[in-house]
Tab-separated table of C-alpha atoms and ligand atoms in Angstrom:
chain	number	residue	atom	x	y	z
A	1	MET	CA	0.219	0.257	0.181
A	2	LYS	CA	0.935	3.668	-0.354
A	3	ILE	CA	0.796	4.920	3.386
A	4	SER	CA	1.660	8.485	4.566
A	5	VAL	CA	2.709	8.705	8.158
A	6	ILE	CA	2.221	12.498	10.049
A	7	GLY	CA	4.707	12.871	12.334
A	8	ALA	CA	7.797	11.483	12.481
A	9	GLY	CA	8.233	10.720	16.153
A	10	TYR	CA	8.867	7.613	18.578
A	11	VAL	CA	5.120	6.379	17.160
A	12	GLY	CA	5.444	7.898	13.396
A	13	LEU	CA	8.842	6.586	12.713
A	14	VAL	CA	8.964	3.142	14.332
A	15	THR	CA	5.251	2.805	12.632
A	16	GLY	CA	6.219	3.958	9.073
A	17	ALA	CA	9.428	1.875	9.214
A	18	GLY	CA	7.667	-1.136	10.484
A	19	LEU	CA	5.018	-0.878	7.654
A	20	ALA	CA	7.778	0.107	4.952
A	21	SER	CA	9.420	-3.191	5.790
A	22	LEU	CA	6.664	-5.156	5.217
A	23	GLY	CA	6.513	-3.892	1.519
A	24	ASN	CA	4.743	-0.658	1.952
A	25	ASP	CA	5.821	2.448	0.553
A	26	VAL	CA	5.609	4.731	3.089
A	27	ALA	CA	6.218	8.264	3.373
A	28	CYS	CA	6.915	10.368	6.590
A	29	ILE	CA	5.970	14.071	6.761
A	30	ASP	CA	7.603	15.608	9.713
A	31	ILE	CA	7.728	19.693	10.067
A	32	ASP	CA	10.922	19.055	11.764
A	33	GLU	CA	13.772	19.786	8.789
A	34	GLY	CA	15.923	18.337	11.282
A	35	LYS	CA	13.901	15.144	11.821
A	36	VAL	CA	13.529	14.854	7.532
A	37	ALA	CA	16.950	14.537	7.321
A	38	ASN	CA	18.333	12.747	9.919
A	39	VAL	CA	15.326	10.073	8.568
A	40	ASN	CA	16.589	10.376	4.924
A	41	SER	CA	20.093	9.627	6.061
A	42	ALA	CA	18.871	6.390	8.093
A	43	LYS	CA	19.546	7.831	11.041
A	44	ALA	CA	16.674	7.772	14.215
A	45	PRO	CA	16.410	11.266	15.586
A	46	PHE	CA	16.116	9.442	19.180
A	47	LEU	CA	17.408	6.446	20.918
A	48	GLU	CA	14.954	3.359	19.621
A	49	GLU	CA	16.722	-0.381	19.941
A	50	GLY	CA	16.851	-1.606	16.413
A	51	LEU	CA	15.170	1.257	14.997
A	52	ASP	CA	18.518	2.271	12.994
A	53	ASP	CA	19.082	-1.142	11.439
A	54	LEU	CA	15.320	-1.196	10.161
A	55	LEU	CA	15.583	2.557	8.997
A	56	GLY	CA	19.025	1.386	6.984
A	57	LYS	CA	17.007	-1.168	5.288
A	58	VAL	CA	13.961	0.285	4.238
A	59	VAL	CA	15.455	3.771	3.392
A	60	GLY	CA	18.076	2.290	1.251
A	61	ALA	CA	15.289	0.259	-0.494
A	62	ARG	CA	13.466	3.579	-0.772
A	63	LYS	CA	10.721	2.111	0.796
A	64	LEU	CA	10.347	5.185	3.096
A	65	THR	CA	10.809	8.528	2.628
A	66	ALA	CA	10.776	11.555	4.870
A	67	SER	CA	9.678	15.248	3.725
A	68	LYS	CA	7.971	18.409	5.106
A	69	ASP	CA	5.933	18.331	2.435
A	70	TYR	CA	2.714	16.918	2.155
A	71	SER	CA	1.796	15.617	-1.436
A	72	SER	CA	2.463	12.215	-0.622
A	73	VAL	CA	-0.797	12.450	0.777
A	74	SER	CA	-2.744	12.826	-2.068
A	75	HIS	CA	-1.841	9.462	-3.616
A	76	SER	CA	-1.694	7.481	-0.479
A	77	GLU	CA	-4.167	4.931	0.606
A	78	VAL	CA	-3.828	5.609	4.226
A	79	ILE	CA	-2.617	8.577	6.008
A	80	LEU	CA	-2.112	8.160	9.451
A	81	ILE	CA	-1.775	10.891	12.001
A	82	CYS	CA	1.043	10.060	14.538
A	83	VAL	CA	1.420	13.995	15.962
A	84	GLY	CA	2.074	14.955	19.723
A	85	THR	CA	-1.010	15.672	21.922
A	86	PRO	CA	0.340	16.918	24.628
A	87	SER	CA	-1.513	18.590	27.856
A	88	ARG	CA	-2.728	21.452	28.233
A	89	SER	CA	-1.928	23.753	31.662
A	90	ASP	CA	-5.952	22.192	33.228
A	91	GLY	CA	-4.414	18.704	32.044
A	92	SER	CA	-6.793	18.367	28.895
A	93	VAL	CA	-5.386	17.223	25.682
A	94	ASP	CA	-3.982	19.725	23.466
A	95	LEU	CA	-5.103	18.977	19.612
A	96	SER	CA	-3.658	22.076	18.274
A	97	TYR	CA	-0.854	19.229	16.222
A	98	VAL	CA	-3.908	16.697	15.308
A	99	ASN	CA	-5.802	19.694	13.406
A	100	SER	CA	-3.063	21.326	11.762
A	101	ALA	CA	-2.210	18.423	10.627
A	102	ALA	CA	-5.945	17.470	9.710
A	103	ALA	CA	-5.895	20.962	7.645
A	104	ALA	CA	-2.949	19.939	5.555
A	105	ILE	CA	-3.851	16.491	4.852
A	106	GLY	CA	-7.442	17.604	4.116
A	107	LYS	CA	-5.736	20.366	1.358
A	108	ALA	CA	-4.066	17.728	-0.130
A	109	LEU	CA	-6.973	15.191	0.239
A	110	ALA	CA	-8.607	17.678	-2.565
A	111	SER	CA	-6.051	16.685	-5.316
A	112	SER	CA	-6.194	12.819	-4.567
A	113	LYS	CA	-7.534	10.785	-7.550
A	114	LEU	CA	-7.900	7.626	-5.009
A	115	ASP	CA	-11.305	6.030	-4.648
A	116	PHE	CA	-11.616	6.231	-0.834
A	117	PRO	CA	-8.153	7.312	0.940
A	118	VAL	CA	-8.310	6.493	4.660
A	119	VAL	CA	-6.947	9.059	7.387
A	120	ALA	CA	-6.885	7.208	10.449
A	121	VAL	CA	-5.556	8.676	13.809
A	122	LYS	CA	-3.317	6.693	15.694
A	123	SER	CA	-1.813	9.969	18.121
A	124	THR	CA	-3.886	9.398	21.593
A	125	VAL	CA	-6.987	11.578	21.541
A	126	VAL	CA	-9.513	11.781	24.165
A	127	PRO	CA	-13.220	10.397	22.864
A	128	GLY	CA	-15.235	12.821	20.044
A	129	SER	CA	-11.343	13.962	18.869
A	130	THR	CA	-11.172	12.011	15.711
A	131	ARG	CA	-14.762	12.503	14.681
A	132	SER	CA	-14.390	16.399	15.281
A	133	LEU	CA	-11.743	16.172	12.406
A	134	ILE	CA	-14.337	15.309	9.817
A	135	PRO	CA	-15.310	18.550	9.456
A	136	VAL	CA	-11.697	20.082	8.947
A	137	LEU	CA	-11.126	17.402	6.119
A	138	GLU	CA	-14.222	17.915	4.310
A	139	ARG	CA	-13.651	21.620	4.494
A	140	GLU	CA	-10.457	21.415	3.258
A	141	SER	CA	-10.832	18.486	0.347
A	142	GLY	CA	-14.346	19.852	-0.612
A	143	LYS	CA	-14.933	15.833	-0.427
A	144	LYS	CA	-17.246	13.906	1.748
A	145	ALA	CA	-16.256	11.471	4.644
A	146	GLY	CA	-17.734	8.251	4.150
A	147	LYS	CA	-18.229	8.631	0.605
A	148	HIS	CA	-14.794	10.172	-0.757
A	149	PHE	CA	-12.526	9.204	2.070
A	150	GLY	CA	-12.991	7.138	4.796
A	151	THR	CA	-11.825	7.829	8.559
A	152	GLY	CA	-10.813	5.523	11.484
A	153	MET	CA	-8.611	5.656	14.896
A	154	VAL	CA	-5.988	3.144	15.359
A	155	PRO	CA	-4.353	3.488	19.002
A	156	GLU	CA	-0.766	2.730	19.273
A	157	PHE	CA	0.521	0.527	22.230
A	158	LEU	CA	4.167	0.537	21.701
A	159	ARG	CA	6.609	0.801	24.800
A	160	GLU	CA	9.511	2.891	24.171
A	161	GLY	CA	13.110	0.971	24.584
A	162	SER	CA	11.020	-1.917	22.638
A	163	ALA	CA	9.177	-0.150	20.626
A	164	VAL	CA	10.348	-2.232	16.745
A	165	ASP	CA	9.842	-5.292	18.698
A	166	ASP	CA	6.150	-4.069	19.792
A	167	PHE	CA	5.249	-3.189	15.844
A	168	PHE	CA	6.108	-6.595	14.880
A	169	LYS	CA	4.737	-8.223	17.679
A	170	PRO	CA	1.605	-6.555	19.179
A	171	ASP	CA	-0.954	-7.523	21.984
A	172	ARG	CA	-3.672	-6.607	19.997
A	173	ILE	CA	-4.817	-4.564	17.209
A	174	VAL	CA	-7.635	-1.788	17.694
A	175	ILE	CA	-9.379	-0.583	14.674
A	176	GLY	CA	-12.190	1.863	15.273
A	177	ALA	CA	-13.662	2.825	11.689
A	178	LEU	CA	-16.373	5.370	10.131
A	179	ASP	CA	-17.709	2.635	8.240
A	180	GLY	CA	-17.237	-1.233	6.917
A	181	LYS	CA	-14.566	0.001	4.357
A	182	SER	CA	-12.538	2.370	5.862
A	183	GLY	CA	-12.324	-0.448	8.502
A	184	SER	CA	-11.555	-3.088	5.640
A	185	VAL	CA	-9.029	-0.469	4.173
A	186	LEU	CA	-7.284	-0.221	8.134
A	187	LYS	CA	-7.347	-3.985	8.047
A	188	LYS	CA	-5.432	-4.475	5.300
A	189	MET	CA	-3.091	-2.223	6.177
A	190	HIS	CA	-2.052	-4.904	9.409
A	191	SER	CA	-2.463	-7.602	7.207
A	192	GLY	CA	1.594	-8.354	6.760
A	193	LEU	CA	1.642	-8.455	10.870
A	194	PRO	CA	0.833	-12.053	12.925
A	195	SER	CA	-2.168	-12.701	13.027
A	196	VAL	CA	-3.661	-11.608	16.842
A	197	PRO	CA	-6.337	-10.282	18.350
A	198	LEU	CA	-8.493	-7.790	16.435
A	199	VAL	CA	-10.900	-5.346	18.455
A	200	GLU	CA	-12.850	-4.110	15.636
A	201	THR	CA	-15.366	-1.304	17.387
A	202	THR	CA	-15.924	2.264	16.981
A	203	ILE	CA	-13.994	4.972	16.625
A	204	GLU	CA	-14.806	6.668	20.078
A	205	THR	CA	-13.906	3.202	21.611
A	206	ALA	CA	-11.314	2.638	19.901
A	207	GLU	CA	-10.025	6.114	21.540
A	208	MET	CA	-11.368	5.296	25.055
A	209	ILE	CA	-9.440	1.517	25.420
A	210	LYS	CA	-5.966	3.531	24.779
A	211	TYR	CA	-6.980	5.786	27.674
A	212	ALA	CA	-7.948	2.697	29.873
A	213	SER	CA	-5.040	0.845	28.962
A	214	ASN	CA	-2.480	3.575	30.095
A	215	SER	CA	-4.967	4.504	33.307
A	216	PHE	CA	-4.957	0.612	34.145
A	217	LEU	CA	-1.348	0.518	34.109
A	218	ALA	CA	-0.125	3.954	36.032
A	219	THR	CA	-2.909	2.729	38.271
A	220	LYS	CA	-1.056	-0.701	39.194
A	221	ILE	CA	2.265	0.767	38.870
A	222	GLY	CA	0.643	3.393	41.510
A	223	PHE	CA	-1.163	0.646	43.676
A	224	VAL	CA	2.406	-1.152	43.892
A	225	ASN	CA	4.338	1.717	44.851
A	226	GLU	CA	2.101	2.491	47.283
A	227	LEU	CA	2.589	-0.923	48.543
A	228	SER	CA	6.401	-0.233	48.378
A	229	ARG	CA	5.852	2.562	51.201
A	230	ALA	CA	4.329	-0.273	53.551
A	231	CYS	CA	6.816	-3.193	52.760
A	232	GLU	CA	9.747	-0.303	54.154
A	233	ARG	CA	7.499	0.275	57.130
A	234	MET	CA	6.524	-3.015	57.955
A	235	GLY	CA	9.691	-4.798	57.107
A	236	MET	CA	9.445	-6.871	54.056
A	237	ASN	CA	10.645	-6.728	50.532
A	238	VAL	CA	7.544	-5.437	47.809
A	239	ASP	CA	9.021	-7.729	44.820
A	240	GLU	CA	8.234	-10.738	47.153
A	241	VAL	CA	4.827	-9.583	47.497
A	242	ALA	CA	4.452	-8.555	44.287
A	243	ARG	CA	5.746	-12.059	43.126
A	244	GLY	CA	3.045	-13.430	45.491
A	245	MET	CA	0.727	-11.308	43.969
A	246	GLY	CA	1.554	-11.501	40.122
A	247	LEU	CA	1.466	-15.162	40.062
A	248	ASP	CA	-2.165	-15.149	40.097
A	249	SER	CA	-3.539	-14.956	36.312
A	250	ARG	CA	-6.122	-12.528	37.668
A	251	ILE	CA	-3.271	-10.104	38.624
A	252	SER	CA	-0.378	-11.224	36.294
A	253	PRO	CA	3.262	-10.142	37.131
A	254	HIS	CA	3.639	-7.063	35.164
A	255	PHE	CA	3.916	-3.633	35.461
A	256	LEU	CA	3.682	-4.343	39.287
A	257	ARG	CA	7.601	-2.929	39.924
A	258	ALA	CA	7.791	-0.079	42.339
A	259	GLY	CA	9.990	2.401	41.371
A	260	PRO	CA	10.330	6.226	41.883
A	261	GLY	CA	7.366	6.815	40.622
A	262	TRP	CA	6.081	6.438	37.128
A	263	GLY	CA	6.796	9.039	33.969
A	264	GLY	CA	7.186	9.021	30.483
A	265	SER	CA	5.765	10.606	27.831
A	266	CYS	CA	2.403	9.256	27.785
A	267	PHE	CA	1.291	8.308	31.363
A	268	GLY	CA	0.712	11.494	33.122
A	269	LYS	CA	-0.863	13.649	30.030
A	270	ASP	CA	-2.818	10.462	29.338
A	271	VAL	CA	-4.485	10.220	32.809
A	272	LYS	CA	-4.744	14.152	33.124
A	273	ALA	CA	-6.695	13.800	29.770
A	274	ILE	CA	-8.901	11.061	30.836
A	275	VAL	CA	-9.795	12.854	34.125
A	276	ALA	CA	-10.049	15.962	32.608
A	277	ALA	CA	-12.442	14.803	29.919
A	278	GLN	CA	-14.499	12.958	32.360
A	279	LYS	CA	-14.591	16.102	34.620
A	280	SER	CA	-15.466	18.166	31.864
A	281	ILE	CA	-19.108	15.863	31.335
A	282	GLY	CA	-19.453	16.081	35.450
A	283	LEU	CA	-18.108	13.158	36.522
A	284	ARG	CA	-15.706	12.659	39.567
A	285	PRO	CA	-12.763	10.330	38.544
A	286	LYS	CA	-11.876	9.385	42.228
A	287	ILE	CA	-9.360	6.459	41.594
A	288	LEU	CA	-7.713	8.446	38.621
A	289	ASP	CA	-7.089	11.769	40.581
A	290	ALA	CA	-5.906	9.447	43.462
A	291	VAL	CA	-3.033	7.408	41.046
A	292	LEU	CA	-1.998	11.077	40.237
A	293	ASP	CA	-1.435	12.473	43.219
A	294	SER	CA	-0.095	9.545	44.526
A	295	ASN	CA	2.527	9.303	42.214
A	296	GLU	CA	3.702	12.989	42.708
A	297	GLU	CA	4.307	11.720	46.607
A	298	GLN	CA	6.200	8.808	45.795
A	299	LYS	CA	8.633	10.882	43.969
A	300	LYS	CA	8.907	13.766	46.418
A	301	ARG	CA	9.653	10.262	48.851
A	302	MET	CA	13.055	10.191	46.835
A	303	ALA	CA	14.301	13.099	48.892
A	304	LEU	CA	13.180	12.176	52.020
A	305	LEU	CA	14.819	8.241	51.519
A	306	LEU	CA	17.720	10.219	51.011
A	307	GLU	CA	17.204	12.162	54.023
A	308	GLU	CA	16.652	9.452	55.954
A	309	SER	CA	19.660	7.502	55.200
A	310	LEU	CA	21.700	10.476	55.762
A	311	GLY	CA	20.399	11.174	59.185
A	312	SER	CA	20.261	14.959	58.065
A	313	GLY	CA	19.160	17.318	55.591
A	314	LEU	CA	20.453	17.762	52.119
A	315	LYS	CA	21.443	20.925	52.351
A	316	GLY	CA	25.113	21.687	50.703
A	317	ARG	CA	25.396	17.639	49.957
A	318	LYS	CA	26.456	16.430	47.199
A	319	ILE	CA	24.312	14.042	45.379
A	320	ALA	CA	25.344	11.786	42.698
A	321	VAL	CA	21.556	11.245	40.870
A	322	LEU	CA	22.223	8.107	38.369
A	323	GLY	CA	19.589	7.937	35.201
A	324	LEU	CA	17.347	10.749	34.076
A	325	ALA	CA	15.336	9.102	31.462
A	326	PHE	CA	12.091	7.715	32.381
A	327	LYS	CA	13.551	3.857	32.253
A	328	ALA	CA	16.346	2.453	30.361
A	329	GLY	CA	16.727	2.177	27.059
A	330	THR	CA	15.202	5.595	25.562
A	331	ASP	CA	16.818	9.213	25.841
A	332	ASP	CA	12.982	10.060	26.100
A	333	VAL	CA	12.883	12.457	29.301
A	334	ARG	CA	9.299	13.754	28.817
A	335	ASP	CA	7.772	13.710	32.365
A	336	SER	CA	10.493	11.459	33.674
A	337	PRO	CA	10.275	10.803	37.761
A	338	ALA	CA	14.094	12.631	37.725
A	339	ILE	CA	12.534	16.066	36.524
A	340	ALA	CA	10.394	16.067	40.051
A	341	ILE	CA	13.743	14.322	42.132
A	342	VAL	CA	15.868	17.207	40.446
A	343	ARG	CA	13.847	19.442	41.255
A	344	GLU	CA	12.740	18.283	44.721
A	345	LEU	CA	17.188	17.746	45.606
A	346	GLN	CA	17.704	21.427	44.378
A	347	SER	CA	14.400	22.813	46.245
A	348	ARG	CA	16.399	21.425	49.465
A	349	GLY	CA	19.759	22.860	48.805
A	350	ALA	CA	21.292	19.553	47.343
A	351	ASN	CA	24.111	19.577	44.617
A	352	ALA	CA	22.776	16.913	42.586
A	353	VAL	CA	25.102	15.982	40.361
A	354	LEU	CA	23.321	14.212	37.184
A	355	PHE	CA	24.589	11.396	35.160
A	356	ASP	CA	22.735	9.052	32.093
A	357	PRO	CA	24.393	7.164	29.598
A	358	ALA	CA	21.701	8.608	26.929
A	359	ALA	CA	19.327	11.432	28.492
A	360	MET	CA	21.587	13.803	29.308
A	361	PRO	CA	21.404	16.097	26.029
A	362	ASN	CA	17.573	16.021	26.443
A	363	PHE	CA	17.712	16.453	30.227
A	364	LYS	CA	19.785	19.792	29.962
A	365	LEU	CA	17.644	21.070	27.783
A	366	LEU	CA	15.028	21.187	30.801
A	367	PHE	CA	18.277	22.185	33.425
A	368	PRO	CA	20.695	23.811	31.381
A	369	ASP	CA	22.601	25.165	34.832
A	370	ALA	CA	22.615	21.690	36.690
A	371	PRO	CA	25.929	20.155	37.208
A	372	TYR	CA	26.363	16.901	34.917
A	373	ALA	CA	28.872	14.706	35.084
A	374	ALA	CA	30.634	12.613	32.200
A	375	SER	CA	30.632	8.884	34.100
A	376	ILE	CA	29.169	7.039	36.702
A	377	GLU	CA	32.481	7.720	38.671
A	378	GLY	CA	32.678	11.835	38.266
A	379	ALA	CA	29.012	11.668	39.472
A	380	LEU	CA	30.191	9.549	42.426
A	381	GLU	CA	33.036	11.251	43.068
A	382	GLY	CA	33.531	12.811	46.835
A	383	ALA	CA	29.457	12.516	46.756
A	384	ASP	CA	27.416	11.950	50.439
A	385	ALA	CA	24.844	9.935	48.626
A	386	CYS	CA	23.795	8.306	45.782
A	387	LEU	CA	20.137	7.967	44.446
A	388	ILE	CA	19.518	5.308	41.560
A	389	VAL	CA	16.578	6.686	39.391
A	390	THR	CA	16.831	4.889	35.904
A	391	GLU	CA	17.349	1.106	35.859
A	392	TRP	CA	20.102	1.263	33.111
A	393	LYS	CA	22.245	-1.900	33.268
A	394	GLN	CA	25.182	-0.096	33.607
A	395	PHE	CA	24.610	1.367	37.281
A	396	ALA	CA	24.740	-2.129	38.569
A	397	ILE	CA	27.853	-1.661	40.165
A	398	PRO	CA	29.425	-3.391	43.015
A	399	GLY	CA	29.736	-1.757	46.386
A	400	VAL	CA	33.346	-1.501	46.924
A	401	LYS	CA	33.425	1.121	43.970
A	402	PHE	CA	30.768	3.282	45.723
A	403	VAL	CA	33.067	2.810	48.687
A	404	ARG	CA	35.989	3.989	46.682
A	405	LEU	CA	35.054	6.739	45.226
A	406	MET	CA	32.066	8.136	47.465
A	407	LYS	CA	32.934	10.911	50.632
A	408	ASN	CA	30.261	9.153	52.364
A	409	PRO	CA	29.124	5.451	50.664
A	410	THR	CA	25.297	6.103	51.018
A	411	VAL	CA	23.079	4.631	48.219
A	412	VAL	CA	19.185	5.070	47.665
A	413	ASP	CA	18.261	2.472	44.677
A	414	SER	CA	14.933	3.092	43.587
A	415	ARG	CA	14.705	0.294	41.172
A	416	ARG	CA	16.464	-2.681	43.423
A	417	ILE	CA	19.418	-3.191	40.842
A	418	LEU	CA	21.938	-3.372	43.769
A	419	ASP	CA	22.558	-6.959	45.592
A	420	PRO	CA	22.116	-5.737	49.002
A	421	ALA	CA	24.307	-8.667	50.460
A	422	ASP	CA	27.290	-7.052	48.452
A	423	MET	CA	26.075	-3.442	49.167
A	424	LYS	CA	26.365	-4.479	53.009
A	425	SER	CA	29.720	-6.768	52.954
A	426	ALA	CA	31.404	-3.711	51.240
A	427	GLY	CA	30.510	-1.312	53.827
A	428	VAL	CA	27.523	0.560	51.678
A	429	LYS	CA	24.690	2.040	53.371
A	430	TYR	CA	22.011	0.770	51.258
A	431	LYS	CA	18.424	1.551	51.273
A	432	ALA	CA	16.485	-0.088	48.261
A	433	VAL	CA	12.604	1.410	47.743
A	434	GLY	CA	10.188	-1.024	49.088
A	435	ALA	CA	12.652	-3.055	50.741
A	436	GLY	CA	12.247	-2.708	54.786
A	437	ALA	CA	13.977	-6.047	55.893
B	501	NAD	N1	5.936	7.568	22.848
B	501	NAD	C1	5.091	6.893	23.323
B	501	NAD	O1	5.263	5.666	23.798
B	501	NAD	C2	3.548	6.531	22.678
B	501	NAD	C3	2.784	5.371	22.539
B	501	NAD	C4	1.860	5.056	22.039
B	501	NAD	C5	0.927	6.710	21.476
B	501	NAD	N2	1.874	7.650	21.700
B	501	NAD	C6	1.295	8.809	21.301
B	501	NAD	O2	1.027	8.982	20.006
B	501	NAD	C7	1.063	10.300	19.786
B	501	NAD	C8	2.537	10.818	18.953
B	501	NAD	O3	3.571	10.636	20.154
B	501	NAD	P1	5.038	10.773	20.021
B	501	NAD	O4	5.952	9.926	21.418
B	501	NAD	O5	5.501	9.832	18.802
B	501	NAD	O6	5.308	12.105	19.654
B	501	NAD	P2	6.639	12.888	19.332
B	501	NAD	O7	6.483	14.221	19.958
B	501	NAD	O8	7.934	11.643	19.627
B	501	NAD	O9	6.729	13.328	17.554
B	501	NAD	C9	5.436	13.605	17.252
B	501	NAD	C10	6.339	14.330	15.886
B	501	NAD	O10	5.266	15.005	15.140
B	501	NAD	C11	5.775	15.928	14.643
B	501	NAD	N3	4.404	17.287	14.318
B	501	NAD	C12	4.210	17.887	14.879
B	501	NAD	N4	3.160	18.425	14.479
B	501	NAD	C13	3.323	17.906	12.890
B	501	NAD	C14	2.347	18.469	11.512
B	501	NAD	N5	1.208	19.627	11.594
B	501	NAD	N6	2.992	17.703	10.128
B	501	NAD	C15	3.698	17.331	10.578
B	501	NAD	N7	4.522	16.834	11.585
B	501	NAD	C16	4.293	17.295	12.985
B	501	NAD	C17	6.421	16.720	15.586
B	501	NAD	O11	7.149	17.327	14.951
B	501	NAD	C18	7.356	15.513	16.040
B	501	NAD	O12	8.470	15.034	15.409
B	501	NAD	C19	1.139	11.003	21.151
B	501	NAD	O13	-0.770	11.251	20.759
B	501	NAD	C20	1.111	9.786	21.903
B	501	NAD	O14	0.211	9.867	23.085
B	501	NAD	C21	2.920	7.455	22.147
């Protein structure tokens, strides 16, 4: 198929490259000239396992091209909108990128000679948003939805860090379509993928499935984070409790890992957006309000755990912060717990020295004046305490190293990647989130 993908970010580029590798001709369109140039030279503009290799293949074979120009839309059978949907200040979803993409698509559709191109939204948008684009598309193209072009919503469930793998092995495919014809075109687009459960539904239900999924996952992590506080105080280990829970097939072991608070480009903005959407119609989503609240508290607790371990305030103390990305395997720092944690440490007067193997350039855009170390060792050198925020494998270092480098070998491990027995025998004062025993 000929496919245009609007937005060459994490979702658009991975989807575009995946679809191209299945034999489709894909044109990625992005307003960011730098990203377009990167893609055309087969270089991913962000860190994502396997994406450079995939781009090398599909760009080399001319199956994927990138451009700022929307003209490919006029000969595409499917046009996928994959632009960002950030939060507005009140938490509601900002559809301005989606709306401007729809207007540009509509203009290009005016000259389409194809029988029934389908415009589908892959960006995460609250129920009703995709349908609200129809008047824009009709106005700009002079054509009629359902007659001259189709519409749909195909939510994306990829995880950063394993996005390429997730594209080729999804758990399920959800297709919300305006009508049967739009649905069949979108089904055809997925035909090269392995057979997985397919949910064919309305546009609004597809939109809601994405929010329900992310809100539930955020709730699950929020739950285990709260549990971790109880375990710390009551003398047990949260991982053992989570394992015992997760073996129940009704619960499942996934997303039961306590940490410094969840983050990333989606959970926070999506939970806030669906909360705002519900409030706008007079509902009170108490559970999700609490999930947001509890997550803010979890991030703030990291500074408290450092204080407890040091037995004093943080003013003037050098704290080595290891990890800035919201999770390992990505350089994405959008809504990373490290942001709130570093702010909290700074507000308590600590000298937080930051290190991340991949995410420092992005973090520097948010904290240009913070001190950054060039290596793990540089961050630890002379530090009063160390806080592990991201579960990068390279942070799993032996206790003797903390003892050798730090002024005061005190470590708070929010991800439990260090070996407590090794820390103890090396003489490190070690505190793991969720471990009271
Ligand atoms: N990142 C994820 O893990 C993930 C997973 C599932 C769903 N989503 C959803 O997918 C959407 C995109 O997320 P992302 O992380 O890929 O965002 P991103 O910021 O990485 O990419 C969005 C891209 O769209 C481009 N863009 C903006 N306006 C444009 C326009 N009018 N025309 C062409 N390009 C335009 C931007 O320049 C940017 O490159 C969001 O709604 C997000 O919630 C993201």
